[in-house]
CSV table of C-alpha atoms in Angstrom, one decimal:
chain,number,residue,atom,x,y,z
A,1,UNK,CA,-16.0,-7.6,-35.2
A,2,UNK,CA,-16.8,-7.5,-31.5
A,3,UNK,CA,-13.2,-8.1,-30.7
A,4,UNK,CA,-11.6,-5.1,-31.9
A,5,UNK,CA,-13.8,-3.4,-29.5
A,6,UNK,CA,-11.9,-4.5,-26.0
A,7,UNK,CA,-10.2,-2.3,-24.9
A,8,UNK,CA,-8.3,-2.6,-21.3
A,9,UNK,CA,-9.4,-0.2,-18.4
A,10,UNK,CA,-6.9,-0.3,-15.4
A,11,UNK,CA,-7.9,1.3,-11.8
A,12,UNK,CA,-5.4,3.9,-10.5
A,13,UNK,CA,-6.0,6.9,-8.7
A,14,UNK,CA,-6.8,10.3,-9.0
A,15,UNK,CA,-3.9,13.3,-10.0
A,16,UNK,CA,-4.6,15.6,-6.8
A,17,UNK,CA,-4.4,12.6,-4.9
A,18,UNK,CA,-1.1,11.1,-6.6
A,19,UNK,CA,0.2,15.1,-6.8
A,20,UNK,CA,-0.3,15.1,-2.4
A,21,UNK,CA,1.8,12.0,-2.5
A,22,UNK,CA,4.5,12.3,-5.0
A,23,UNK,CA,5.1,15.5,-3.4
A,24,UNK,CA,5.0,14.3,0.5
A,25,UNK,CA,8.1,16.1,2.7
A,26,UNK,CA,9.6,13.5,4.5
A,27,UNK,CA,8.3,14.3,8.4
A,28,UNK,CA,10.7,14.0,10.8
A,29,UNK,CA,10.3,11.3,13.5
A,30,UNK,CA,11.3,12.4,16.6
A,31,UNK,CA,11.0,9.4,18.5
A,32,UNK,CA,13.2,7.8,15.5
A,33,UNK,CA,11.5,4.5,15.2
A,34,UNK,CA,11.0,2.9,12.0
A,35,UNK,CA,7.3,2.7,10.9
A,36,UNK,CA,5.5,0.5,9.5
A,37,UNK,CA,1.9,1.4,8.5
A,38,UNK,CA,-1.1,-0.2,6.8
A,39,UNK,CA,-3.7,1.4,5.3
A,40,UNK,CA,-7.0,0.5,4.2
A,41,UNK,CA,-10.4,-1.6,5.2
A,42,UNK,CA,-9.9,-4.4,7.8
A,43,UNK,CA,-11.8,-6.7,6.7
A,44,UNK,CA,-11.6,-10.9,6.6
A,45,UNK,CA,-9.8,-10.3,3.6
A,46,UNK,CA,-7.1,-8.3,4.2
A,47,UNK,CA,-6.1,-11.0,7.5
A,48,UNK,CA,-4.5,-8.2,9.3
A,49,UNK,CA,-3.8,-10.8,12.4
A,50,UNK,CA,-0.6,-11.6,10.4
A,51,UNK,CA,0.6,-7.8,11.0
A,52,UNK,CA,-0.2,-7.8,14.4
A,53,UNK,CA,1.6,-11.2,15.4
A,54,UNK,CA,4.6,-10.2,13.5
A,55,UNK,CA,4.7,-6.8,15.2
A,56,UNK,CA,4.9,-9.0,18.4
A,57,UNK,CA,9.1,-9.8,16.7
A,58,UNK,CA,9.3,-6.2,16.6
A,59,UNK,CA,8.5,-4.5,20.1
A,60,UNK,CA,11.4,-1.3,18.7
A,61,UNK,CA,9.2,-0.7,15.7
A,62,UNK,CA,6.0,1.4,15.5
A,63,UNK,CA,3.1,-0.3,13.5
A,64,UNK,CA,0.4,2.2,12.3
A,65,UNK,CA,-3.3,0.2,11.5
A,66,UNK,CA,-5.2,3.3,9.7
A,67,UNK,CA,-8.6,2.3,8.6
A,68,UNK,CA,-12.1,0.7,9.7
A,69,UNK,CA,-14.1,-2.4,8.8
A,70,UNK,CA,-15.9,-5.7,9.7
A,71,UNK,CA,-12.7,-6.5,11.4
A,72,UNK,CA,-11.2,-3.6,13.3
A,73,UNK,CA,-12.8,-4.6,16.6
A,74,UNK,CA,-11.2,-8.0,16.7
A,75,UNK,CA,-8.2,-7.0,15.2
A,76,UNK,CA,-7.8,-4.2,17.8
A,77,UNK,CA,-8.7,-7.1,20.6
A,78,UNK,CA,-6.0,-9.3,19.6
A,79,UNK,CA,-3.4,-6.2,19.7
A,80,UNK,CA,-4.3,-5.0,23.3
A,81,UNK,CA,-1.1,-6.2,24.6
A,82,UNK,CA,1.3,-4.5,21.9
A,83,UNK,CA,2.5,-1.3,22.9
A,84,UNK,CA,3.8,-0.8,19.4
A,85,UNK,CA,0.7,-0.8,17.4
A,86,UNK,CA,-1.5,1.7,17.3
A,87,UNK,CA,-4.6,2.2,15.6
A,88,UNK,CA,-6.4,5.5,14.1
A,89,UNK,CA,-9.8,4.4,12.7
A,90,UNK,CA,-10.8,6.1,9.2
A,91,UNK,CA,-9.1,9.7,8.3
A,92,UNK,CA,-9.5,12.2,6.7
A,93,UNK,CA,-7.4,12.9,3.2
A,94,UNK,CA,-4.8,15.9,5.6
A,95,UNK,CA,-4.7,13.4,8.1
A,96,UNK,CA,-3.7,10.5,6.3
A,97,UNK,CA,-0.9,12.5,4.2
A,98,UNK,CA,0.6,12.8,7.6
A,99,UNK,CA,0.8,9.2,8.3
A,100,UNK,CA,1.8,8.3,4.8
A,101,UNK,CA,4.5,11.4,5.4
A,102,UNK,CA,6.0,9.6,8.4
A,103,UNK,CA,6.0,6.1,7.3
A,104,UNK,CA,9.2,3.9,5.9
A,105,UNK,CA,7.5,0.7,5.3
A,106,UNK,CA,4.0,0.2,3.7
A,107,UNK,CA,2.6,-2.9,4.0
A,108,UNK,CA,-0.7,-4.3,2.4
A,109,UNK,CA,-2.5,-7.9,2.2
A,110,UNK,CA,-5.3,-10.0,0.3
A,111,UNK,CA,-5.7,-13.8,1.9
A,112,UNK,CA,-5.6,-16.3,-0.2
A,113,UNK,CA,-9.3,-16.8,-1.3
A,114,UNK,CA,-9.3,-13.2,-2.3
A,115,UNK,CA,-6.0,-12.1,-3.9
A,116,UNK,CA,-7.0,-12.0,-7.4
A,117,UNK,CA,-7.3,-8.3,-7.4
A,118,UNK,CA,-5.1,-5.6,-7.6
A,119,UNK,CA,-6.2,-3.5,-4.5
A,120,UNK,CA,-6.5,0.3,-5.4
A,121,UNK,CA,-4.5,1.3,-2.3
A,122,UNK,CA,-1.8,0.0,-3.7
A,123,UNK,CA,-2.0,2.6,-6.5
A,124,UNK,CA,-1.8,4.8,-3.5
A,125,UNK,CA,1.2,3.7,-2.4
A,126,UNK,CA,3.2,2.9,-5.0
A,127,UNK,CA,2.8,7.3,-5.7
A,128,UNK,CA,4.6,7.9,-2.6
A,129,UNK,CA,7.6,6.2,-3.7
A,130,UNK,CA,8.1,4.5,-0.6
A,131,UNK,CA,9.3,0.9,0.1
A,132,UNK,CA,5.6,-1.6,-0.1
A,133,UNK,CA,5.6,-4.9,1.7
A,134,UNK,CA,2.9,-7.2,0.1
A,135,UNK,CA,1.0,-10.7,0.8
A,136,UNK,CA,-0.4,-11.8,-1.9
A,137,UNK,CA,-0.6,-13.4,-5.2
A,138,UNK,CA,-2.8,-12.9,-8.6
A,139,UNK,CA,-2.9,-9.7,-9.9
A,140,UNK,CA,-1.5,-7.6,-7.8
A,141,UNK,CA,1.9,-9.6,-7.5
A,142,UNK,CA,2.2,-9.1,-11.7
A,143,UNK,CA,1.5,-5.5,-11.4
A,144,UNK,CA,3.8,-4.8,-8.9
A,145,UNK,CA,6.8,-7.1,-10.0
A,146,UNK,CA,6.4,-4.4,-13.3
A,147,UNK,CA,7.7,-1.6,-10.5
A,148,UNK,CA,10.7,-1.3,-8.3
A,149,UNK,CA,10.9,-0.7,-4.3
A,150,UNK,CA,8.5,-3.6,-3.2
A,151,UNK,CA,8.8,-7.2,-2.2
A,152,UNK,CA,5.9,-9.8,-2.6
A,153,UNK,CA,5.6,-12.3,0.0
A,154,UNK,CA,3.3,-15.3,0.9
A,155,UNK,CA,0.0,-14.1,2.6
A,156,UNK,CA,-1.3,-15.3,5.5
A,157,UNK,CA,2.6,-16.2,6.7
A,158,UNK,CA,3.7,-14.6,9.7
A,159,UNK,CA,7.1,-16.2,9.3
A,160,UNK,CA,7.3,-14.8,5.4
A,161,UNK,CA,6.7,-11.5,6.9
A,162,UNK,CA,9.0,-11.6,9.7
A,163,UNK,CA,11.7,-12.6,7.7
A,164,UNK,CA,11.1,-9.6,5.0
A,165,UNK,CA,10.9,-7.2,7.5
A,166,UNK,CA,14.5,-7.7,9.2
A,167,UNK,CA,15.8,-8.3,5.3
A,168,UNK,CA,14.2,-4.5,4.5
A,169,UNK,CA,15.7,-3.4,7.8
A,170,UNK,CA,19.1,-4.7,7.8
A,171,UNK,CA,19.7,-3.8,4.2
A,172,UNK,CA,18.5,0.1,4.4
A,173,UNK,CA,15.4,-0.6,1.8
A,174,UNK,CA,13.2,1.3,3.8
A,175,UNK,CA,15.4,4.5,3.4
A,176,UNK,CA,15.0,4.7,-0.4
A,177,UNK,CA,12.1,6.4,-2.2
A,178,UNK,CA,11.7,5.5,-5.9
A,179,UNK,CA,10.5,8.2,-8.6
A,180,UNK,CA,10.7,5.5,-11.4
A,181,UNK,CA,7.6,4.1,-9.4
A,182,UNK,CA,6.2,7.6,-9.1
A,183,UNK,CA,6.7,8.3,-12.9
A,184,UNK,CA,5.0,4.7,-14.2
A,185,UNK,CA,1.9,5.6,-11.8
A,186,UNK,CA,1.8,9.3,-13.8
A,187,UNK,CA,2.1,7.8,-17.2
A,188,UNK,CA,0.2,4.7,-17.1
A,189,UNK,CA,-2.9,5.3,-13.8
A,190,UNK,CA,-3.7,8.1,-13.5
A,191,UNK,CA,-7.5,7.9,-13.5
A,192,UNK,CA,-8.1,11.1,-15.6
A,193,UNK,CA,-6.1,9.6,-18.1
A,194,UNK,CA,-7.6,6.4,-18.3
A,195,UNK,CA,-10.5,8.3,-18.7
A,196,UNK,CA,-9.6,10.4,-21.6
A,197,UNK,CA,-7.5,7.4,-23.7
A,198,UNK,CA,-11.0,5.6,-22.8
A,199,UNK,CA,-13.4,8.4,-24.7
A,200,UNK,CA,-10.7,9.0,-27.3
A,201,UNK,CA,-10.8,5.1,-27.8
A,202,UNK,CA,-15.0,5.1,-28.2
A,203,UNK,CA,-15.0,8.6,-30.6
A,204,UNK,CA,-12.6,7.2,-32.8
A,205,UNK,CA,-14.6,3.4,-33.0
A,206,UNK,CA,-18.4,5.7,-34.0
């Protein structure tokens, strides 16, 4: 029977990668804002306009865009007048530890017509601990109501993230780093352990 041969393969991420993040020191911001950072392609899906008109509410918070894509031109055009947003283009691995290190807030987004996946950045930050921000729906919304530290909100809703953002500020969410997220990620993503469940799975079906 065909059936008995399914067997479910989740994305995740890698162990040095989630080792670097569970293990991030907390840098210390000497310029004491709260940050706010996304991280990732910029592309039509991910409808970063909504980050940059709600960072338009925040003028005392830094916003962090890290990444490049189809996008990063016009979203970088329609943020020339924020002095709170600033962009670093793709980084390398060191480079982005140091921006995850610094960061209170992560936020992440899939528009409408495209949230049915669970993006694998969110994997990412989910192993930091730190308190995630996402617009979406589908997939990613189920996984992530299964861990603690995060809100889901409407995508493509400036108001919805607005509104989150002085709800995560006022109430000292963004302070908090949770190791029941870190431990799920280590006992049910970690790639090399999808892997080996995976090939155990096959040996013992031949």
């Amino acid at each position: 029977n065909n059936q008995q041969r399914i067997i479910l393969y989740t994305n995740g991420i890698g162990s040095k990668q989630f080792d670097d993040l569970r293990s991030l020191e907390k840098k210390i911001n000497i310029k004491n804002k709260i940050i706010i950072s996304y991280i990732g392609n910029l592309g039509v899906a991910q409808n970063l306009s909504i980050l940059v008109k709600a960072a338009n509410e925040f003028p005392e918070l830094r916003f962090n865009i890290v990444g490049n894509g189809k996008e990063f031109l016009k979203i970088k055009e329609l943020a020339k007048y924020n002095n709170n947003i600033f962009f670093y283009g793709r980084l390398e691995w060191e480079e982005l530890l140091k921006i995850y290190s610094e960061t209170n807030i992560l936020y992440a987004q899939l528009s409408k017509n495209f949230s049915g996946a669970m993006p694998s950045k969110l994997y990412e930050y989910l192993s930091t601990g730190k308190f995630i921000i996402y617009g979406g729906d589908g997939q990613a919304k189920k996984i992530l109501n299964t861990f603690d530290n995060n809100c889901v909100i409407e995508s493509d809703n400036v108001k919805a993230l607005t509104n989150k953002l002085e709800e995560v500020i006022k109430n000292n969410y963004y302070k908090r780093r949770s190791k029941t997220n870190q431990d799920k990620i280590y006992n049910l993503y970690l790639r090399e352990s999808s892997v080996k469940k995976l090939y155990e799975f096959i040996s013992n079906k031949n």
